[in-house]
């Protein structure tokens, strides 16, 4: 082969390796930032999205909803973990349908999901409850599931993303402690009320 042909071959191989490296990096980034089961953004992505929203001009008027499936453990116990996993995948699709494509739905672990939207919490709570109202068809079985929802509306705030998620967690715990299948707006008094309920 001539020197020019060899150079062309080396250039072609270099381009191919760069494309492969870029693809591998994109795949790794997706793995790091997304839940492996549902394909939804994970807690890392959620925290970054919320922080970016808080830092952006005019982006602080957002609803944050933490959705926890009630009695999800009993699904795993009765039907097995495969059914539980498939139910989580179906629920994630149902929750994604509740918000616009440019809003966030994240799976933050176990049976908990977070939705962030510029729509009012009250509208989203109703939509989420409607999306989960009918039993899910999983491999020939109809599996009903209810959800508790802790939520808050953000105004102008300099609070950190993790503090906001912690407030949503308090509201969710209150909703579950009150019997589940209900929603609860966060307010500061909930921390004291919840601690009294759990004593």
XYZ file of C-alpha atoms in Angstrom:
199
model
C 0.000 0.000 0.000
C 1.100 3.541 -0.677
C 1.827 5.987 2.120
C -1.340 7.930 1.253
C -3.486 4.780 1.451
C -1.964 3.884 4.817
C -2.668 7.397 6.105
C -6.255 7.175 4.863
C -6.702 3.812 6.598
C -5.262 5.159 9.852
C -7.524 8.220 9.631
C -10.549 6.000 9.026
C -9.690 3.808 12.025
C -9.151 6.886 14.204
C -12.544 8.294 13.228
C -14.215 4.946 13.944
C -12.560 4.735 17.377
C -13.665 8.304 18.193
C -17.251 7.464 17.228
C -17.113 4.317 19.355
C -15.644 6.254 22.302
C -18.346 8.905 21.992
C -21.043 6.220 21.914
C -19.555 4.471 24.942
C -19.360 7.753 26.869
C -22.991 8.543 26.044
C -24.022 5.065 27.181
C -22.061 5.436 30.430
C -23.595 8.856 31.092
C -27.070 7.387 30.562
C -26.328 4.539 32.999
C -25.052 6.973 35.633
C -28.041 9.311 35.327
C -30.946 6.902 34.767
C -32.643 4.129 36.681
C -31.786 0.781 35.101
C -35.274 -0.699 35.575
C -37.637 2.050 34.408
C -35.253 4.065 32.250
C -36.384 7.200 34.083
C -33.913 9.784 35.391
C -32.552 8.807 38.802
C -32.010 10.857 41.977
C -28.761 12.326 40.613
C -30.500 13.647 37.497
C -33.460 14.849 39.531
C -31.311 16.850 41.939
C -29.447 18.494 39.054
C -32.705 19.281 37.213
C -34.229 20.820 40.334
C -31.072 22.808 41.111
C -30.941 24.120 37.542
C -34.603 25.092 37.763
C -34.068 26.952 41.018
C -31.075 28.772 39.548
C -32.918 29.736 36.341
C -34.791 32.985 35.999
C -38.545 32.535 36.298
C -38.231 28.781 36.835
C -38.994 28.658 40.548
C -42.787 28.448 40.211
C -42.707 24.671 40.094
C -44.650 21.846 41.702
C -42.677 19.029 43.315
C -44.583 15.807 43.996
C -43.181 12.706 45.676
C -45.309 9.659 44.845
C -45.005 6.533 46.968
C -46.897 3.357 46.061
C -48.970 2.031 48.971
C -48.424 -1.576 50.057
C -45.993 -2.214 47.198
C -44.180 -4.802 49.323
C -47.336 -6.934 49.333
C -47.207 -7.067 45.510
C -43.696 -8.526 45.684
C -44.744 -10.902 48.471
C -47.892 -12.139 46.698
C -46.769 -12.278 43.070
C -42.958 -12.163 43.152
C -40.342 -9.537 42.361
C -40.718 -9.937 38.586
C -44.309 -8.764 38.862
C -43.199 -5.963 41.151
C -40.601 -4.826 38.625
C -43.092 -4.933 35.770
C -45.573 -2.949 37.849
C -42.934 -0.269 38.490
C -42.297 -0.042 34.735
C -46.035 0.334 34.046
C -46.445 2.925 36.799
C -43.489 4.909 35.465
C -45.153 5.064 32.042
C -48.451 6.158 33.636
C -46.711 8.918 35.589
C -44.834 10.142 32.517
C -48.181 10.610 30.802
C -49.207 13.001 33.596
C -46.721 15.752 32.686
C -45.477 17.553 29.597
C -42.461 16.090 27.788
C -40.135 18.848 29.053
C -41.054 18.243 32.716
C -39.370 15.703 34.968
C -40.457 12.286 36.174
C -37.757 10.445 38.122
C -37.564 7.091 39.871
C -35.736 7.828 43.090
C -35.624 4.303 44.455
C -37.912 1.510 45.634
C -41.529 2.446 44.998
C -40.991 6.222 44.984
C -41.176 8.637 42.065
C -40.795 12.408 41.826
C -42.625 14.638 39.369
C -41.621 18.248 38.750
C -43.894 20.412 36.652
C -44.935 24.005 36.086
C -48.580 22.995 36.576
C -50.273 23.427 39.994
C -49.873 20.535 42.424
C -53.637 20.134 42.810
C -54.038 19.496 39.068
C -51.205 16.973 39.025
C -52.411 15.121 42.126
C -55.809 14.572 40.512
C -54.197 13.448 37.243
C -51.855 11.021 39.022
C -54.705 9.488 41.004
C -56.727 9.023 37.806
C -53.754 7.403 36.039
C -53.451 4.812 38.831
C -57.178 4.259 39.383
C -57.530 1.117 37.267
C -55.626 -2.104 38.026
C -52.534 -2.697 35.895
C -52.496 -5.721 33.597
C -49.265 -7.610 34.370
C -48.736 -10.950 32.610
C -52.416 -11.827 32.744
C -52.956 -10.595 36.301
C -54.818 -7.424 37.220
C -52.883 -5.719 39.994
C -54.442 -2.697 41.718
C -52.166 -0.123 43.308
C -52.794 3.060 45.265
C -50.357 5.870 45.911
C -49.684 8.460 48.568
C -48.405 11.834 47.409
C -46.432 14.468 49.279
C -46.189 17.755 47.428
C -45.224 21.405 47.615
C -45.354 24.450 45.397
C -42.122 26.403 45.027
C -42.110 30.170 44.968
C -39.102 32.476 45.095
C -36.648 30.535 47.199
C -32.935 30.172 47.778
C -33.333 26.719 49.312
C -31.339 23.761 48.093
C -32.770 20.925 46.026
C -32.114 18.290 48.710
C -33.985 20.353 51.329
C -36.991 20.611 49.017
C -36.999 16.849 48.431
C -36.739 16.309 52.192
C -39.875 18.449 52.670
C -41.709 16.378 50.064
C -40.594 13.255 51.941
C -42.082 14.598 55.188
C -45.399 15.274 53.428
C -45.366 11.772 51.913
C -44.683 10.144 55.283
C -47.615 12.083 56.736
C -49.913 10.924 53.924
C -48.875 7.300 54.470
C -49.203 7.561 58.265
C -52.732 8.893 57.814
C -53.730 5.699 56.007
C -52.336 6.093 52.503
C -54.084 6.673 49.190
C -54.139 10.399 49.853
C -52.125 13.523 49.148
C -50.572 15.974 51.569
C -49.231 19.471 51.020
C -46.038 20.215 52.936
C -46.010 22.798 55.682
C -43.572 23.285 58.551
C -46.000 22.030 61.209
C -45.975 18.582 59.583
C -42.549 17.784 61.022
C -43.863 18.068 64.580
C -47.191 16.378 63.765
C -45.436 13.446 62.095
C -43.062 12.902 65.005
C -46.039 12.820 67.399
C -47.901 10.329 65.183
C -44.903 8.003 65.067
C -44.283 7.917 68.839
